[in-house]
Short mmCIF file of C-alpha atoms in Angstrom, two decimals:
data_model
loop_
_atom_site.label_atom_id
_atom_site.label_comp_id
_atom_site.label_asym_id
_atom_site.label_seq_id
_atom_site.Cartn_x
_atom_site.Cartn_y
_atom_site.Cartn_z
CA UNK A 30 13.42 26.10 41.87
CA UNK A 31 11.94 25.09 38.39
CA UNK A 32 8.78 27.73 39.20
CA UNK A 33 10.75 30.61 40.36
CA UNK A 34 13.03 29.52 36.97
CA UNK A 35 10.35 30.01 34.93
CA UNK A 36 9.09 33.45 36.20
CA UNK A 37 12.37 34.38 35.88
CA UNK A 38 12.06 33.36 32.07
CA UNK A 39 8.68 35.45 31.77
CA UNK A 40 10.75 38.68 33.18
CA UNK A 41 14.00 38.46 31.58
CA UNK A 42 14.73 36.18 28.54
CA UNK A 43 18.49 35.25 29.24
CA UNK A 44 17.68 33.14 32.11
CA UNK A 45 16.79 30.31 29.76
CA UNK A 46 20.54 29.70 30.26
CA UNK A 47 20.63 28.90 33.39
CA UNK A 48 20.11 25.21 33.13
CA UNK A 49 23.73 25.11 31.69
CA UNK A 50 24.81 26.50 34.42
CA UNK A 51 22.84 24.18 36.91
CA UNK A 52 24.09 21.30 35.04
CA UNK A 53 27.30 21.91 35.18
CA UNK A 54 26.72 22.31 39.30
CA UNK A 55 25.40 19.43 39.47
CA UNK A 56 28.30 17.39 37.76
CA UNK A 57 30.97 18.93 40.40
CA UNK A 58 28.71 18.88 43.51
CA UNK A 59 29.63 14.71 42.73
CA UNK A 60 26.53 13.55 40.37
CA UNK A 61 26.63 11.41 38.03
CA UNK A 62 26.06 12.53 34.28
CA UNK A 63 22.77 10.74 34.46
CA UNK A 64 21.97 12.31 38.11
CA UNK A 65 22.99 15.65 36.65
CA UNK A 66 20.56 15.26 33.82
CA UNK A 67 17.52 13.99 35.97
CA UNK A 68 17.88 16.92 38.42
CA UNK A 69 18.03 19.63 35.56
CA UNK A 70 15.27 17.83 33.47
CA UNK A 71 13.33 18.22 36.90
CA UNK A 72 14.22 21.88 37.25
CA UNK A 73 13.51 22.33 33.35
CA UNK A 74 9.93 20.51 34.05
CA UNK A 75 8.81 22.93 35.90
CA UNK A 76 9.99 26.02 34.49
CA UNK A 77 8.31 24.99 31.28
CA UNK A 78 5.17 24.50 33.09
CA UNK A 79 5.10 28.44 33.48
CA UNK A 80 6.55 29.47 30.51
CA UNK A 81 4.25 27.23 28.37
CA UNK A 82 0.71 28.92 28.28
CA UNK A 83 2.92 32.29 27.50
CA UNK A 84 4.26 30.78 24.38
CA UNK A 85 1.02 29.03 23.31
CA UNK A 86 -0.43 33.09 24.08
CA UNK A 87 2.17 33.74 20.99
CA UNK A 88 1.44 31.34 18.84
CA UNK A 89 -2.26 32.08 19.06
CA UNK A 90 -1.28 35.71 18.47
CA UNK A 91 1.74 36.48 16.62
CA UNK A 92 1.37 33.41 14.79
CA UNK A 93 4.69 31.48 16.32
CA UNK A 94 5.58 29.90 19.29
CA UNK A 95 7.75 32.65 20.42
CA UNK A 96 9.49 31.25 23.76
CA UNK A 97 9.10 34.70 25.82
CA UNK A 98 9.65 37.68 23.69
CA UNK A 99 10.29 38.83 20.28
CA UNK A 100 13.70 41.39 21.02
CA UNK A 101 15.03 38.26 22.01
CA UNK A 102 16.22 37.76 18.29
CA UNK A 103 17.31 41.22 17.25
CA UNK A 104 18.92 41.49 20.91
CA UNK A 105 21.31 38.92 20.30
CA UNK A 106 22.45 40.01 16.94
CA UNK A 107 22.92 43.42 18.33
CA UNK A 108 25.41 42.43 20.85
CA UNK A 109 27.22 39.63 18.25
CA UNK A 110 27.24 41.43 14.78
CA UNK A 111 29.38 43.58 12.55
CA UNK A 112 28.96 46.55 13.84
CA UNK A 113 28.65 45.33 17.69
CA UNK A 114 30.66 47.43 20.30
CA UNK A 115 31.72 46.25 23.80
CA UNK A 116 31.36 49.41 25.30
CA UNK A 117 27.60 50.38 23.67
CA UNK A 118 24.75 48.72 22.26
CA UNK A 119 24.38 49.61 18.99
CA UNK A 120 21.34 48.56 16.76
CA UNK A 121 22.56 46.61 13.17
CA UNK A 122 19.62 48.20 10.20
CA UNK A 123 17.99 44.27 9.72
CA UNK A 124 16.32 46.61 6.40
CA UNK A 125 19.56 47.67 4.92
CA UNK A 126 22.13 44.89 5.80
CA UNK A 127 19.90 42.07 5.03
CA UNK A 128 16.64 43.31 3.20
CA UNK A 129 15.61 39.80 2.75
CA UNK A 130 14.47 39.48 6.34
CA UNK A 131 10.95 40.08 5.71
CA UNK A 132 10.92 36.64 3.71
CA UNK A 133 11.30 34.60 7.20
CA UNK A 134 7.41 35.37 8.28
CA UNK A 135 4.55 36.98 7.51
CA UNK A 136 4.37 39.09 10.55
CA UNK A 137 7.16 41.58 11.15
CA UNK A 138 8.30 40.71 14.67
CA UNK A 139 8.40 37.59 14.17
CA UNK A 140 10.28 38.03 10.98
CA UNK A 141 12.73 40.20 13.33
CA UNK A 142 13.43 37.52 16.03
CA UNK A 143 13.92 35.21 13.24
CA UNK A 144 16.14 37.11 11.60
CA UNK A 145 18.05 38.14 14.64
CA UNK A 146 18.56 34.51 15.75
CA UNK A 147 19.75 33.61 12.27
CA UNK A 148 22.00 36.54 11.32
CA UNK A 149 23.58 35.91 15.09
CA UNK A 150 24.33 32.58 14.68
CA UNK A 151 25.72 32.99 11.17
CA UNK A 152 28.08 35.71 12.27
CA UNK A 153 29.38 33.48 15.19
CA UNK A 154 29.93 30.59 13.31
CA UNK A 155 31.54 32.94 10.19
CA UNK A 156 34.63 33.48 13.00
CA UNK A 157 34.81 32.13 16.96
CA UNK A 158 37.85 33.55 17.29
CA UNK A 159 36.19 36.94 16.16
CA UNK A 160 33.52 36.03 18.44
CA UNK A 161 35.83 35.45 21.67
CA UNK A 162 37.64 38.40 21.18
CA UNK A 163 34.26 40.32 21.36
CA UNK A 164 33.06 39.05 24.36
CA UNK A 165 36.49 39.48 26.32
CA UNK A 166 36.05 43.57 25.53
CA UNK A 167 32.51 43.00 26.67
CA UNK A 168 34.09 41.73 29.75
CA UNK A 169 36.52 43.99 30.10
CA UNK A 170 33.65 46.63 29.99
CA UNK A 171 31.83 44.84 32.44
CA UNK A 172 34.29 44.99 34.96
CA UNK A 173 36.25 48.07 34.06
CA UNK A 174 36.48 50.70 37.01
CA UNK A 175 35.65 53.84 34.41
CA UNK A 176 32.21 51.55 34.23
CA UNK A 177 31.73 50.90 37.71
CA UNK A 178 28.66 51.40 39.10
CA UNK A 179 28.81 54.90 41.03
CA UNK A 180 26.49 57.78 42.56
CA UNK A 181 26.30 59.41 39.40
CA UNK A 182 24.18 56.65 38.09
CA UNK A 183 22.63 56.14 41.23
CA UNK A 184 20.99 59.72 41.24
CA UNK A 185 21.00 59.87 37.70
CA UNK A 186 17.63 62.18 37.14
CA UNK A 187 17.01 62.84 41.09
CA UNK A 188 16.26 66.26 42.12
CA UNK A 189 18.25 66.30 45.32
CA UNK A 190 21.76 65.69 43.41
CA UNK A 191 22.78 67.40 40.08
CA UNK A 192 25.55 65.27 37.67
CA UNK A 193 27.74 68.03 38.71
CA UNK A 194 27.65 68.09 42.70
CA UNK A 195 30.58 68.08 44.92
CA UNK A 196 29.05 64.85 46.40
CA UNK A 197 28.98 63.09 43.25
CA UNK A 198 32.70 64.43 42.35
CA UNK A 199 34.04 63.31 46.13
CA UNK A 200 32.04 59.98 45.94
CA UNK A 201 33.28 58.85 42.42
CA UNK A 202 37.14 57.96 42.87
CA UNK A 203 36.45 56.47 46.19
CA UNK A 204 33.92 54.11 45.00
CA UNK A 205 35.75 53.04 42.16
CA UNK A 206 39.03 52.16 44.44
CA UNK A 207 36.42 50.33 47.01
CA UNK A 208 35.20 47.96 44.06
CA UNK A 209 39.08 47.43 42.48
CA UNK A 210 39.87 46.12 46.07
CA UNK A 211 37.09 43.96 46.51
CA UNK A 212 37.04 42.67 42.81
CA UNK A 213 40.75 41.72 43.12
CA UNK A 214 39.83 39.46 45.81
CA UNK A 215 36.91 38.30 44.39
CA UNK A 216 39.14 36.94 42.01
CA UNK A 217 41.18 34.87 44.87
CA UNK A 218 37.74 33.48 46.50
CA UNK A 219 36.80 32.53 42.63
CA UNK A 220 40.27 30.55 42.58
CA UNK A 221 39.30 29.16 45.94
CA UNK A 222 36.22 27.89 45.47
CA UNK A 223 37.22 25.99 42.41
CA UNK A 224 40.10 24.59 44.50
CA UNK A 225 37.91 23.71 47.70
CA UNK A 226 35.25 21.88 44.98
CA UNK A 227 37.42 19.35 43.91
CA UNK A 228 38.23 18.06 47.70
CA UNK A 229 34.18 18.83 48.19
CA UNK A 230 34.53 21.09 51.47
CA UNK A 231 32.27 23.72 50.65
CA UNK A 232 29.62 21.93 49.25
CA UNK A 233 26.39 24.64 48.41
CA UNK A 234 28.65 27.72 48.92
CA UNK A 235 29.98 26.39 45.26
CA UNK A 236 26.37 28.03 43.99
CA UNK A 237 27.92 31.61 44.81
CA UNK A 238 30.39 30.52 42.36
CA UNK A 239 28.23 29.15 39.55
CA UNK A 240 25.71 32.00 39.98
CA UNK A 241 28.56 34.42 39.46
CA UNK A 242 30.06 32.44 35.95
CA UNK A 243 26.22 32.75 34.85
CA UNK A 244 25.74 36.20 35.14
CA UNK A 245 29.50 36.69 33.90
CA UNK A 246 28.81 34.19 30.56
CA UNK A 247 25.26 35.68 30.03
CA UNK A 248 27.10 39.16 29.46
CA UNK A 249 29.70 37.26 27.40
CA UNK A 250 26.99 36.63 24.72
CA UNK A 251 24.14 39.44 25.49
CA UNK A 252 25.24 42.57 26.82
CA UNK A 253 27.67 45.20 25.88
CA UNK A 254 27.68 47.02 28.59
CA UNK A 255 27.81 46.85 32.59
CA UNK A 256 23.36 45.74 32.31
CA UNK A 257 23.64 43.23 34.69
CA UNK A 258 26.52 45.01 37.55
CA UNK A 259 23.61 45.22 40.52
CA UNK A 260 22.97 41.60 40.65
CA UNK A 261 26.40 40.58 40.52
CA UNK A 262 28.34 42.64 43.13
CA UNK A 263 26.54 41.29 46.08
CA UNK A 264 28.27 37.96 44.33
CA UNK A 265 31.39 40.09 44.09
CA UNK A 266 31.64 41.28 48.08
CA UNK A 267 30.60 37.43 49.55
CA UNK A 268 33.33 35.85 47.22
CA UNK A 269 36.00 38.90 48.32
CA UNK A 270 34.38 38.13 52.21
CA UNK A 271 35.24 34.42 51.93
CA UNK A 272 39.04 35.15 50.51
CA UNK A 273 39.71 37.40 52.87
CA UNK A 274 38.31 35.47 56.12
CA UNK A 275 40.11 32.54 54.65
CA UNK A 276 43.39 34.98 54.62
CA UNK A 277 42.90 35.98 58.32
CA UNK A 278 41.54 32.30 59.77
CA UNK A 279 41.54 29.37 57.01
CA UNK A 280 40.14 27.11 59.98
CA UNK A 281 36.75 29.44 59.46
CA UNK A 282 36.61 28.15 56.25
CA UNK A 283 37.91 24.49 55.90
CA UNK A 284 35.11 22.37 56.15
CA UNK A 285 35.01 20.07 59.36
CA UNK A 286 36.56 16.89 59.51
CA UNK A 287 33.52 14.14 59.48
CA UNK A 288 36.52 11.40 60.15
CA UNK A 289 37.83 12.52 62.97
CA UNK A 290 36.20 10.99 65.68
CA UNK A 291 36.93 13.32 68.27
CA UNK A 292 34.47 16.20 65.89
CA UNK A 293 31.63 13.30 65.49
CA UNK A 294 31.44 12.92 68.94
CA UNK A 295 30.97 16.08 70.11
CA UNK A 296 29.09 17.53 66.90
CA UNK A 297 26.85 14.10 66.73
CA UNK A 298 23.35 15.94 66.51
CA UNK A 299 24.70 18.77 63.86
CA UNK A 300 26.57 16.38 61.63
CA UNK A 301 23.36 13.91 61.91
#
């Protein structure tokens, strides 16, 4: 888990906040604080054991230990910053808001991931509430149906399908209605889960869950538009699957009884 962790690092920078999220799973599968923190440390071990030589790369050539990338800075400030928009990602001028960056190191992108980190921060810290309020439109625009994922971005550029065609235009509203449905009970399995964890019934089906509030919190604080929509609606249809079966047979979904006798007996070599 720790290796595939830390390719995932190399390829995408957000994933470095993932061990919050595995943390937290490991407190409400039932481990112990300490537990909790052994298993991520573990998980963190190993990650950093593929990240590492990348970061030493930086050091030896941009002159800082730069964790993955150097966007990772000014990315971050774009998305939480004055000027930063739910629905678009627009880039703050570092030069003409805060001309001073250049002070922070000697080479320039450095200087801008420095800056970016910095400036972030600062403007977080200036006003949470401001902050919240921000990422709940970013939310909003994640999940909003006039930024659902459709055909028209699917064949965006193809040659077979123009932005214009009939099958685009007949394809559109139904799509959008297909993903209201199935994000509605998305929601309810959501609810569910968190209900079933506390009486620990589901046990590794709560990952679904945890995967889904790390996507959802890494577009709280990152992105301002629907980036990161692919990965997450597979998350979306299992959750809306598991409400709904639950709906039609709750006995497919409560987990089995291991103190009833009567299961133990005949279920002896599965529940061993």
């Amino acid at each position: 888990a720790g290796i595939f962790l830390g390719l995932s690092d190399l390829s995408r920078g957000v994933f470095f906040l993932f061990p919050f999220t595995l943390l937290l799973f490991y407190l409400v599968a039932g481990k112990s604080i300490v537990q909790s923190l052994a298993k991520t440390v573990i998980v963190l071990a190993a990650a950093a054991a593929v990240v590492l030589p990348w970061t030493y790369r930086n050091y030896q050539v941009v002159g800082y230990p730069v964790p993955i990338g150097t966007t990772a800075g000014s990315g971050l400030y774009a998305m939480n910053s004055p000027i930063a928009d739910p629905y678009t990602t627009q880039l703050i001028e570092m030069p003409k808001e805060h001309p001073e960056w250049v002070n922070l190191h000697p080479n320039t992108e450095v200087a801008t991931y420095l800056a970016g980190s910095k400036y972030a921060m600062e403007w977080i810290r200036s006003d949470f509430r401001r902050f919240v309020k921000l990422g709940a439109g970013k939310l909003i625009a994640f999940f909003g149906l006039n930024k659902t994922w459709t055909n028209y971005d699917n064949l965006r550029g193809s040659s077979k399908f123009n932005m214009d065609s009939a099958f685009i235009e007949a394809t559109d509203q139904i799509l959008k209605y297909y993903f209201a449905f199935h994000f509605l009970w998305f929601l309810v399995g959501a609810c569910l889960l968190v209900r079933f964890s506390f009486r620990d019934s589901v046990g590794d089906k709560m990952f679904l869950l945890f995967v889904t509030l790390f996507i959802v919190g890494m577009h709280f604080l990152f992105a301002g538009w629907p980036r990161y929509r692919y990965p997450l609606e597979p998350l979306i249809y299992s959750l809306s699957a598991f409400a709904i079966v639950y709906l039609l047979d709750s006995s497919k979904i409560m987990a089995p009884d291991l103190n009833n006798p009567t299961y133990v007996e005949s279920h002896s070599s599965t529940v061993c």
